[in-house]
Amino acid sequence: MATPLERWVDEQARLTKPKKIYWCDGSEKEAHELIEIGMKEERINGQPIFQELNQKTWPNSYYHRSHPTDVARTEHLTFVSYPDKETAGTNNNWMAPGEAREMMRKVSDGCMKGKTMYVMPYMMGHPDSPYAKACIQLTDITYVAVSMRIMTRMSKSVIDKIGSSEDFVKGLHSVGDLDPNKRFIMHFPLEHFVWSIGSGYGGNALLGKKCFALRTASWLGLQEGWLAEHMVIMGIEDPKGNITYVTAALPSACGKTNLAMMESALPGYKIWTLGDDIAWLNVGQDGRLWAINPEAGFFGVVPGTSMKTNPNMVRSLKKKGFYPTLFTNTGIDTDTKEPWWEGCDNPLPKNVLDWQGKTWNPSMEGKAAHPNSRFTLSMYNCPTLSKEFDNPKGVPISAIIFGGKRTELIPLVYESLNWQNGVFSAARMGSETTAAAIHKEGVLRRDPMAMLPFCGYNMGDYFGHWLNVGKKLKHPPKIFNVNWFRKNEEGKFMWPGFGDNIRVIKWMMDRVNNSVDAKETPIGYLPYSKDMDLSGLDIPKEKLEKLFHVDMKEWKNEVADIDKFLGGFGPKLPKALRAECDKLVGSV
Ligand code: GTP
Ligand code: SPV
Ligand code: MN
């Protein structure tokens, strides 16, 4: 008798018609066999799926170039499908289930003809964690198969775990013919099913990531009383050796990876990495909030990564790890076969190809590396990996940080007055758009909790859920907001950022430990600049003063925009947030 899993795989194969079905075991040997196939057999746009990079300087690393139209998430082609539109909310594109299935069937019929269908059994979360989920993804491209192996805990033991159960998370992925007109990322949260066609790009194609661990999981969390969030998880070790765990939500390409593995500029402080993109948050029996990272890898922004900005990432990338490392859409030095990107440690090579494979030099328009070029890398390569990373229980969270890219107005850091006020601070978050998704860059948009593209249901209900989780917490984490990206009149960043962000984090820890006072303002508590450890920073204090300054006269437009944005949720906006917003409106 076939199991529900086997029956499901069979059914997908009847529709997509691959020439072969291959069940992945998640082994190292298999990863290299797949890379080999990607180097020798498969092609995108006439190019091999993988090229070997210089194994001396970049051990176990391979290069991938995606289709030029397929380099970032496509929010306009991403849908959630519930019987009613209201459940999806205005924050999602919605399609009725019948129509969605029919459309997806049409574009998927025979989409794997002549190709191999890879069946990938994987866990999101440590297999022993009560919060982990067993998943299956199908794909027809080795790039996705190898990436999933790096990003998740892939193993054939997951098949035994699923056994004869119907309860597993399903993902059907095909690159199809990479036609943007036949590209859809379709979610059926009620069935724990994601169906994606036409793209091989990360968030569109690695279905365990944004599609399951955020959009679908956020819906599961609403039903089951937990939160799926776009967050870093990290431990902060102080000079006495105490470790405090925090999470941080920043929108795509706004600094999560950098924060999660920061090298502290303050002696005695050390950051321990548990996750750089996704956190699942559960209320523990002890009334504290506990976080696990469902992923096992980094899918990080390459440009700007260097020994100066993120030395721990350079060390991770250079390490010969157990898992392969992938570079996607960077430039490449054709003499040395090394990846190259803007802001890297290597000088400009003599002969460089850009991310599209064209000869490139700096006088040309465009960059060598695509602004959203990415590395795919195992967490186990990371020298700052926390020893709690594989703890099935996760870690208890003492503070939650929210932040965005704001060149004006928003101070470097402030603390919310309480949980409800903190939920309001996150609901009103704004950030300037980045290259992580296809849209105009640098435009301010409201991005509540950094979850606008990832909340799989009505955001009004999501705000309510956040408030409810808070009510269940006996020891709610403190909530902070940060902005590393404020610029001065000359358009230069006012705050050095990166490793110096530890100074801000130290202030937060002092607040968590009740060891410093703060100034109350209508937006929350601001630091007294005397409490910010600026030792060793070569910047006059007066220059930094502005970063800690709040003048409500300057907030008029911002507050009006927030009021309008939250008003857009109509009756779904929780009364408590309406009251918070009215109070803020009254303060300007
Ligand atoms: P996703 O993977 O898309 O979710 O993004 P992320 O939030 O992990 O972003 P990441 O850490 O990769 O940062 C992306 C960009 O922000 C890079 O260009 C970094 O150089 C820049 N960045 C990160 N931290 C700082 C900072 O403290 N200051 C400044 N000025 N830039 C920063
Ligand atoms: C993001 O865009 O927030 C990412 C990259 O982390 S992706 O996996 O493509 O969503
Ligand atoms: Mn992300």
XYZ file of C-alpha atoms and ligand atoms in Angstrom:
631
model
C 0.000 0.000 0.000
C 1.348 3.360 -0.953
C 1.639 5.958 1.845
C -0.104 9.346 1.586
C 3.342 10.799 0.850
C 3.997 8.383 -2.002
C 0.522 8.973 -3.371
C 1.023 12.732 -3.271
C 4.384 12.535 -5.059
C 2.814 10.270 -7.653
C -0.017 12.661 -8.252
C 2.379 15.585 -8.799
C 4.446 13.474 -11.186
C 1.355 12.613 -13.245
C 0.772 16.335 -13.727
C 4.350 17.526 -14.255
C 5.543 14.430 -16.188
C 9.255 14.188 -15.292
C 11.347 11.565 -17.056
C 12.669 10.357 -13.719
C 11.865 10.665 -10.012
C 14.789 10.785 -7.589
C 14.329 10.608 -3.801
C 17.048 12.640 -2.066
C 18.736 11.186 1.021
C 20.385 14.457 2.044
C 23.894 12.979 2.106
C 27.080 14.835 1.317
C 27.854 12.426 -1.509
C 24.518 13.179 -3.067
C 25.048 16.962 -2.869
C 28.243 16.561 -4.878
C 26.563 14.286 -7.385
C 23.872 16.921 -7.900
C 26.488 19.659 -8.322
C 28.228 17.453 -10.877
C 24.957 17.062 -12.821
C 24.429 20.826 -12.590
C 27.903 21.458 -13.983
C 27.723 18.954 -16.824
C 24.125 18.358 -17.872
C 21.641 21.062 -16.907
C 21.551 24.522 -18.496
C 19.781 27.854 -17.895
C 19.963 30.303 -20.781
C 22.642 28.071 -22.294
C 24.771 28.274 -19.153
C 25.650 25.463 -16.752
C 23.770 25.488 -13.434
C 26.999 25.327 -11.450
C 30.597 26.337 -12.108
C 33.409 25.333 -9.799
C 35.053 28.274 -8.029
C 38.692 28.451 -6.956
C 38.826 25.600 -4.445
C 41.986 26.936 -2.784
C 40.636 30.359 -1.848
C 36.918 29.425 -1.741
C 36.845 25.779 -0.668
C 33.778 23.723 -1.562
C 32.235 26.758 -3.328
C 30.265 26.835 -6.566
C 28.904 29.585 -8.748
C 25.400 29.892 -10.120
C 23.939 32.430 -12.523
C 20.168 32.687 -12.564
C 17.997 33.818 -15.445
C 18.363 37.628 -15.803
C 14.629 38.122 -15.181
C 14.799 35.952 -12.078
C 17.017 37.642 -9.501
C 14.749 38.581 -6.592
C 11.415 37.841 -4.987
C 8.403 38.785 -7.077
C 5.809 40.055 -4.648
C 3.331 40.887 -7.434
C 3.333 37.224 -8.543
C 2.949 35.850 -5.026
C -0.552 34.816 -3.922
C -2.319 33.270 -0.970
C -5.414 31.233 -1.603
C -8.186 30.995 0.997
C -11.881 30.512 0.311
C -12.466 34.168 1.214
C -10.498 37.280 0.379
C -10.917 38.821 3.811
C -8.664 36.168 5.393
C -5.829 37.160 3.033
C -6.151 40.873 3.801
C -4.985 43.770 1.662
C -1.384 42.812 2.463
C -1.621 39.752 0.172
C -2.600 39.056 -3.403
C -5.523 36.673 -3.182
C -6.942 34.071 -5.516
C -9.902 31.739 -4.891
C -8.763 28.114 -4.432
C -10.643 26.724 -7.451
C -9.317 29.347 -9.820
C -5.813 29.133 -8.328
C -5.647 25.363 -8.781
C -6.903 25.520 -12.315
C -4.437 28.200 -13.308
C -1.524 26.415 -11.621
C -2.489 23.116 -13.212
C -2.519 24.703 -16.628
C 0.973 26.175 -16.309
C 2.357 23.061 -14.600
C 1.049 20.432 -17.011
C 4.149 18.669 -18.322
C 6.493 21.325 -16.867
C 9.082 18.673 -15.872
C 9.115 16.868 -19.217
C 12.576 15.486 -19.942
C 13.768 16.458 -16.455
C 14.332 14.739 -13.138
C 11.942 15.388 -10.288
C 13.876 15.609 -7.028
C 11.911 14.624 -3.925
C 13.396 16.324 -0.884
C 12.423 15.265 2.640
C 13.445 17.913 5.170
C 12.767 19.288 8.635
C 12.192 22.906 9.497
C 13.615 23.070 13.016
C 15.676 20.484 14.854
C 14.068 17.042 14.358
C 13.732 16.627 18.150
C 12.075 19.996 18.630
C 8.390 19.986 19.575
C 8.093 23.017 17.294
C 9.706 21.423 14.207
C 7.745 20.489 11.067
C 8.306 17.647 8.608
C 8.218 18.773 4.988
C 8.543 17.534 1.420
C 9.552 19.668 -1.542
C 9.654 18.599 -5.150
C 11.837 20.440 -7.638
C 13.254 19.987 -11.119
C 16.558 21.834 -10.772
C 19.744 20.823 -8.969
C 20.372 24.403 -7.791
C 17.255 24.291 -5.650
C 17.969 20.730 -4.482
C 21.500 21.643 -3.338
C 20.315 24.942 -1.823
C 17.598 23.175 0.183
C 20.182 20.743 1.483
C 22.250 23.662 2.789
C 19.293 25.670 4.121
C 17.343 22.926 5.894
C 17.853 19.667 7.742
C 17.374 17.341 4.798
C 17.443 13.616 5.503
C 15.691 10.469 4.426
C 14.804 9.874 8.086
C 12.103 12.504 7.569
C 10.297 10.003 5.321
C 10.129 7.546 8.243
C 9.019 10.341 10.517
C 6.129 11.148 8.182
C 5.381 7.414 7.837
C 1.755 6.848 6.954
C 0.684 10.272 8.210
C -1.114 12.809 6.017
C 0.397 15.558 8.118
C 3.375 16.902 6.224
C 4.093 20.245 4.587
C 4.018 20.062 0.803
C 5.908 22.090 -1.772
C 5.767 21.648 -5.517
C 8.391 23.628 -7.383
C 9.364 23.805 -11.027
C 11.408 26.391 -12.875
C 9.131 25.672 -15.846
C 10.594 27.572 -18.764
C 11.428 30.578 -16.548
C 8.868 32.642 -18.415
C 7.948 35.637 -16.212
C 4.428 35.449 -17.638
C 4.048 31.952 -16.260
C 5.665 32.673 -12.895
C 3.517 32.225 -9.806
C 4.181 31.572 -6.151
C 0.883 30.206 -4.893
C 0.146 29.388 -1.255
C -2.657 27.183 0.034
C -2.169 27.690 3.796
C -5.216 25.579 4.727
C -3.600 22.587 3.021
C -0.026 23.371 4.136
C 0.816 23.443 0.461
C 2.932 25.799 -1.648
C 3.021 25.600 -5.425
C 5.678 27.615 -7.224
C 6.518 27.742 -10.903
C 8.690 29.805 -13.218
C 11.406 31.000 -10.827
C 14.571 29.475 -9.391
C 15.278 32.436 -7.103
C 15.648 31.864 -3.316
C 12.492 33.124 -1.697
C 10.404 32.077 -4.710
C 11.865 28.584 -5.003
C 13.302 27.402 -1.670
C 9.819 26.719 -0.388
C 10.836 25.935 3.189
C 11.913 29.537 3.612
C 9.513 32.445 3.085
C 6.678 30.365 1.600
C 6.444 27.833 4.393
C 8.393 29.125 7.403
C 6.782 32.577 7.176
C 3.624 32.806 5.044
C 2.168 29.375 5.796
C 3.682 29.122 9.289
C 2.330 32.534 10.295
C -1.142 31.150 9.517
C -0.414 27.969 11.507
C 0.860 30.151 14.351
C -2.410 32.085 14.391
C -4.330 28.809 14.784
C -1.936 27.303 17.313
C -0.903 30.320 19.404
C 2.644 31.062 18.232
C 4.460 33.501 15.933
C 6.488 32.960 12.733
C 8.687 36.019 12.249
C 11.246 37.584 9.891
C 13.839 37.738 12.647
C 17.439 37.201 13.646
C 18.057 35.165 16.800
C 21.266 35.926 18.678
C 22.938 35.688 22.043
C 24.839 38.613 23.558
C 27.638 37.658 25.914
C 28.692 40.402 28.329
C 32.162 40.765 29.859
C 31.046 38.674 32.867
C 30.096 35.793 30.568
C 26.302 36.134 30.912
C 24.432 35.470 27.684
C 21.157 37.253 26.912
C 19.104 36.150 23.902
C 17.295 38.590 21.636
C 15.501 38.539 18.281
C 15.531 41.311 15.680
C 13.218 42.005 12.768
C 14.522 44.177 9.943
C 13.093 44.170 6.394
C 14.867 42.351 3.566
C 18.417 43.585 2.928
C 18.342 45.884 5.964
C 21.020 44.249 8.074
C 19.789 41.049 9.755
C 22.645 38.814 8.583
C 25.192 41.457 9.558
C 23.626 41.903 12.982
C 23.330 38.173 13.666
C 27.059 37.579 13.342
C 28.462 40.956 14.248
C 32.005 41.268 15.544
C 31.684 43.513 18.555
C 33.557 46.818 18.551
C 33.357 46.861 22.371
C 35.894 44.691 24.144
C 34.402 41.949 26.297
C 31.166 41.654 24.335
C 30.515 38.776 21.966
C 27.625 37.888 19.666
C 26.505 34.259 19.298
C 24.538 33.443 16.142
C 21.378 31.312 16.135
C 19.608 32.593 13.028
C 19.713 35.418 10.503
C 16.287 35.419 8.856
C 13.459 33.454 10.471
C 12.386 32.804 14.051
C 9.496 30.722 15.344
C 8.396 32.097 18.708
C 6.482 30.075 21.273
C 5.203 30.932 24.727
C 6.986 28.567 27.115
C 5.458 26.970 30.203
C 7.599 29.353 32.202
C 5.769 32.346 30.672
C 8.796 33.409 28.675
C 9.028 33.689 24.884
C 11.190 30.946 23.323
C 12.741 31.126 19.850
C 13.941 28.485 17.417
C 15.426 28.992 13.981
C 13.615 26.644 11.584
C 16.468 26.988 9.062
C 19.998 25.578 9.018
C 21.647 27.905 6.517
C 22.176 31.508 5.438
C 20.835 32.888 2.169
C 22.562 36.222 2.467
C 23.148 39.432 0.520
C 26.667 39.378 -0.985
C 27.457 43.009 -1.966
C 29.154 44.911 0.825
C 30.349 41.754 2.603
C 33.996 42.160 3.644
C 36.415 41.747 6.528
C 35.550 45.316 7.452
C 31.763 45.000 7.515
C 31.202 41.336 8.401
C 34.437 39.476 9.132
C 32.602 36.466 10.559
C 30.748 36.014 7.291
C 33.974 36.169 5.291
C 35.442 33.538 7.642
C 32.336 31.379 7.198
C 32.478 31.650 3.418
C 36.190 30.853 3.335
C 35.893 27.841 5.611
C 36.009 24.391 4.070
C 32.834 23.141 5.617
C 30.975 19.885 5.416
C 28.320 21.437 3.174
C 28.967 23.163 -0.158
C 28.670 26.957 -0.431
C 26.949 28.641 -3.381
C 27.429 32.111 -4.849
C 24.569 33.326 -7.038
C 24.803 36.280 -9.444
C 28.053 37.807 -8.200
C 30.731 38.847 -10.660
C 33.547 36.423 -11.374
C 37.303 36.885 -11.849
C 37.969 34.825 -14.953
C 41.709 34.429 -14.253
C 41.447 33.161 -10.691
C 37.891 31.743 -10.779
C 37.062 33.708 -7.671
C 33.713 35.395 -7.052
C 33.926 39.179 -7.034
C 31.508 41.840 -5.839
C 31.299 45.517 -5.016
C 32.638 46.069 -1.512
C 34.602 42.816 -1.275
C 38.165 42.501 0.044
C 39.777 41.637 -3.303
C 40.824 44.536 -5.558
C 39.134 44.899 -8.928
C 40.312 41.959 -11.055
C 41.897 42.473 -14.481
C 39.296 40.327 -16.168
C 35.869 40.195 -14.697
C 32.521 38.946 -15.925
C 29.386 40.476 -14.479
C 26.434 38.563 -13.047
C 25.056 38.060 -16.546
C 28.343 36.642 -17.840
C 29.340 39.758 -19.807
C 32.805 41.327 -19.761
C 32.601 44.155 -17.258
C 34.560 47.192 -16.110
C 33.667 49.962 -13.664
C 33.083 52.541 -16.419
C 30.052 50.546 -17.521
C 26.555 51.111 -16.313
C 25.442 48.642 -13.667
C 27.384 46.611 -11.171
C 29.479 43.499 -11.585
C 27.505 41.712 -8.902
C 23.739 41.990 -8.947
C 22.699 44.137 -5.923
C 20.680 41.134 -4.729
C 23.389 38.550 -5.421
C 23.409 35.976 -2.635
C 25.470 33.289 -0.929
C 23.951 30.030 0.312
C 25.923 28.750 3.244
C 25.548 26.298 6.103
C 25.081 27.734 9.591
C 27.628 25.151 10.753
C 30.355 27.103 8.906
C 29.783 30.079 11.182
C 32.543 30.651 13.768
C 30.067 32.451 16.057
C 27.437 29.685 15.948
C 25.790 29.476 19.362
C 26.165 26.217 21.238
C 22.402 26.383 21.714
C 21.784 26.270 17.958
C 20.790 22.600 18.016
C 18.903 22.831 21.296
C 15.414 21.559 20.397
C 13.845 23.871 23.003
C 15.377 26.989 21.500
C 16.435 29.962 23.616
C 14.473 32.313 25.942
C 14.133 35.840 24.569
C 14.728 38.941 26.726
C 14.310 41.605 24.043
C 12.835 42.052 20.579
C 14.372 44.600 18.225
C 12.560 46.136 15.276
C 14.164 48.382 12.699
C 14.143 49.684 9.178
C 16.112 51.675 6.681
C 15.195 55.302 7.379
C 17.485 58.037 6.093
C 15.579 60.635 8.105
C 13.717 61.237 11.350
C 13.826 57.868 13.139
C 16.331 57.924 16.031
C 19.141 55.407 16.370
C 17.309 53.554 19.139
C 14.321 53.798 21.424
C 12.500 51.480 23.770
C 8.761 50.966 23.818
C 6.808 51.643 26.988
C 5.363 48.135 27.205
C 4.322 45.182 24.997
C 1.234 46.876 23.520
C 3.117 50.090 22.825
C 5.879 47.948 21.290
C 3.427 46.146 19.024
C 2.280 49.592 17.880
C 5.892 50.657 17.257
C 6.340 47.583 15.040
C 2.976 47.959 13.287
C 3.933 51.480 12.174
C 7.454 50.547 11.028
C 8.569 52.032 7.756
C 11.523 51.161 5.585
C 12.993 52.175 2.274
C 12.679 49.400 -0.301
C 15.752 47.367 -1.336
C 16.877 45.092 -4.171
C 15.641 41.955 -2.380
C 12.352 42.180 -4.259
C 11.525 43.419 -7.745
C 10.339 47.011 -7.267
C 11.636 50.554 -7.299
C 14.414 50.858 -4.720
C 14.585 53.457 -1.945
C 10.867 54.206 -1.664
C 9.481 54.466 1.860
C 6.826 51.889 2.596
C 5.216 50.774 5.829
C 6.448 47.288 6.603
C 4.944 46.172 9.911
C 7.230 43.829 11.850
C 9.279 43.527 8.586
C 6.516 41.069 7.636
C 4.531 42.944 4.964
C 5.636 40.543 2.182
C 5.545 37.493 4.459
C 2.460 37.595 6.678
C 0.296 34.889 5.104
C -3.040 36.296 6.320
C -4.841 39.534 7.123
C -2.410 41.837 8.880
C -5.144 43.302 11.056
C -5.658 39.845 12.562
C -1.875 39.502 12.801
C -1.650 42.619 14.983
C -4.368 41.151 17.197
C -2.421 37.911 17.427
C 0.702 39.763 18.561
C -1.318 41.470 21.310
C -2.772 38.102 22.382
C 0.626 36.421 22.556
C 1.744 39.284 24.806
C -1.158 38.596 27.170
C 0.064 35.013 27.599
C 3.602 36.098 28.515
C 4.388 36.355 32.218
C 7.780 37.792 31.296
C 7.337 39.687 28.027
C 10.578 40.698 26.299
C 11.283 44.423 26.158
C 10.699 45.891 22.706
C 13.204 48.214 21.015
C 13.369 50.037 17.679
C 16.593 50.806 15.822
C 17.659 52.709 12.728
C 21.263 52.280 11.564
C 20.629 54.178 8.331
C 20.074 57.841 9.192
C 21.993 60.164 6.822
C 23.340 63.694 7.223
C 23.025 66.669 4.852
C 25.879 65.315 2.732
C 24.045 62.021 2.315
C 26.511 60.118 4.517
C 25.477 57.588 7.167
C 25.569 59.294 10.564
C 26.146 56.087 12.490
C 29.097 53.791 11.689
C 26.920 50.692 12.012
C 28.064 47.072 11.744
C 30.350 46.129 14.687
C 29.611 49.465 16.349
C 25.949 48.503 16.631
C 27.036 46.617 19.765
C 27.043 50.001 21.512
C 23.316 50.267 20.946
C 22.807 46.663 21.968
C 24.768 47.225 25.160
C 22.372 50.073 26.028
C 19.456 47.712 25.446
C 21.050 45.127 27.746
C 21.496 47.836 30.382
C 17.796 48.605 30.042
C 16.892 44.916 30.256
C 18.949 44.738 33.462
C 17.416 48.000 34.758
C 20.836 49.544 35.173
C 20.286 52.846 33.288
C 17.508 55.436 33.100
C 15.943 56.741 29.927
C 13.980 59.772 28.783
C 10.258 59.294 28.128
C 8.925 60.766 24.864
C 5.658 60.198 22.950
C 7.343 57.480 20.854
C 8.997 55.678 23.769
C 12.110 55.826 25.963
C 15.193 57.472 24.443
C 18.732 56.969 25.745
C 20.593 59.699 27.569
C 23.693 60.013 25.415
C 25.892 59.663 28.526
C 24.633 56.069 28.793
C 25.778 55.139 25.307
C 29.294 53.654 25.359
C 31.073 55.585 22.614
C 34.609 54.780 23.747
C 37.016 54.422 20.869
C 34.618 56.033 18.401
C 36.208 58.825 16.444
C 33.076 60.952 16.081
C 32.330 64.199 17.961
C 29.506 63.658 20.460
C 27.521 66.641 19.087
C 27.319 64.904 15.739
C 25.754 61.903 17.386
C 23.361 63.915 19.569
C 20.950 64.226 16.658
C 20.655 60.463 16.507
C 19.118 60.401 19.987
C 16.896 63.411 19.511
C 13.117 63.391 19.110
C 11.213 66.567 18.284
C 7.515 65.826 17.785
C 7.151 68.894 15.548
C 9.241 67.012 12.997
C 7.001 63.959 13.304
C 3.808 65.571 11.919
C 3.941 64.021 8.438
C 5.172 60.694 9.757
C 2.340 60.436 12.258
C -0.258 61.420 9.652
C 1.104 58.718 7.345
C 1.005 56.109 10.132
C -2.563 57.085 10.989
C -3.597 56.719 7.357
C -1.795 53.401 6.962
C -3.309 51.835 10.070
C -6.712 53.264 9.132
C -6.472 51.114 6.005
C -7.015 47.995 8.110
C -10.540 49.225 8.923
C -12.389 47.246 11.589
C -9.582 44.631 11.623
C -7.274 47.085 13.398
C -7.298 46.103 17.097
C -8.834 48.775 19.349
C -5.717 48.825 21.490
C -3.618 49.875 18.486
C -6.205 52.458 17.467
C -5.903 53.915 20.971
C -2.081 53.899 20.777
C -2.250 55.631 17.408
C -4.725 58.269 18.628
C -2.382 59.048 21.506
C 0.512 59.568 19.104
C -1.636 61.727 16.814
C -2.440 63.838 19.873
C 1.246 64.412 20.559
C 2.152 66.241 17.345
P 17.544 39.489 3.849
O 18.460 38.338 3.709
O 17.104 40.048 2.542
O 16.375 39.231 4.755
O 18.389 40.713 4.428
P 19.175 41.040 5.781
O 18.275 41.854 6.649
O 19.794 39.839 6.361
O 20.271 42.043 5.255
P 21.876 42.054 5.330
O 22.411 41.856 6.712
O 22.376 41.115 4.332
O 22.220 43.556 4.934
C 21.995 44.060 3.685
C 22.607 45.415 3.462
O 22.593 46.251 4.619
C 24.054 45.295 3.025
O 24.235 46.151 1.928
C 24.819 45.771 4.233
O 26.063 46.305 3.886
C 23.889 46.801 4.848
N 24.066 46.950 6.303
C 23.964 45.976 7.240
N 24.207 46.464 8.479
C 24.436 47.789 8.323
C 24.740 48.856 9.228
O 24.822 48.678 10.441
N 24.923 50.098 8.681
C 24.823 50.325 7.351
N 25.007 51.562 6.903
N 24.547 49.342 6.459
C 24.350 48.099 6.937
C 14.494 38.316 1.881
O 14.235 38.825 0.782
O 14.019 38.748 2.952
C 15.423 37.172 1.961
C 15.834 36.547 0.726
O 15.768 36.746 3.043
S 14.589 35.503 0.129
O 14.828 34.159 0.660
O 14.698 35.481 -1.314
O 13.292 35.944 0.538
Mn 14.758 37.776 4.689
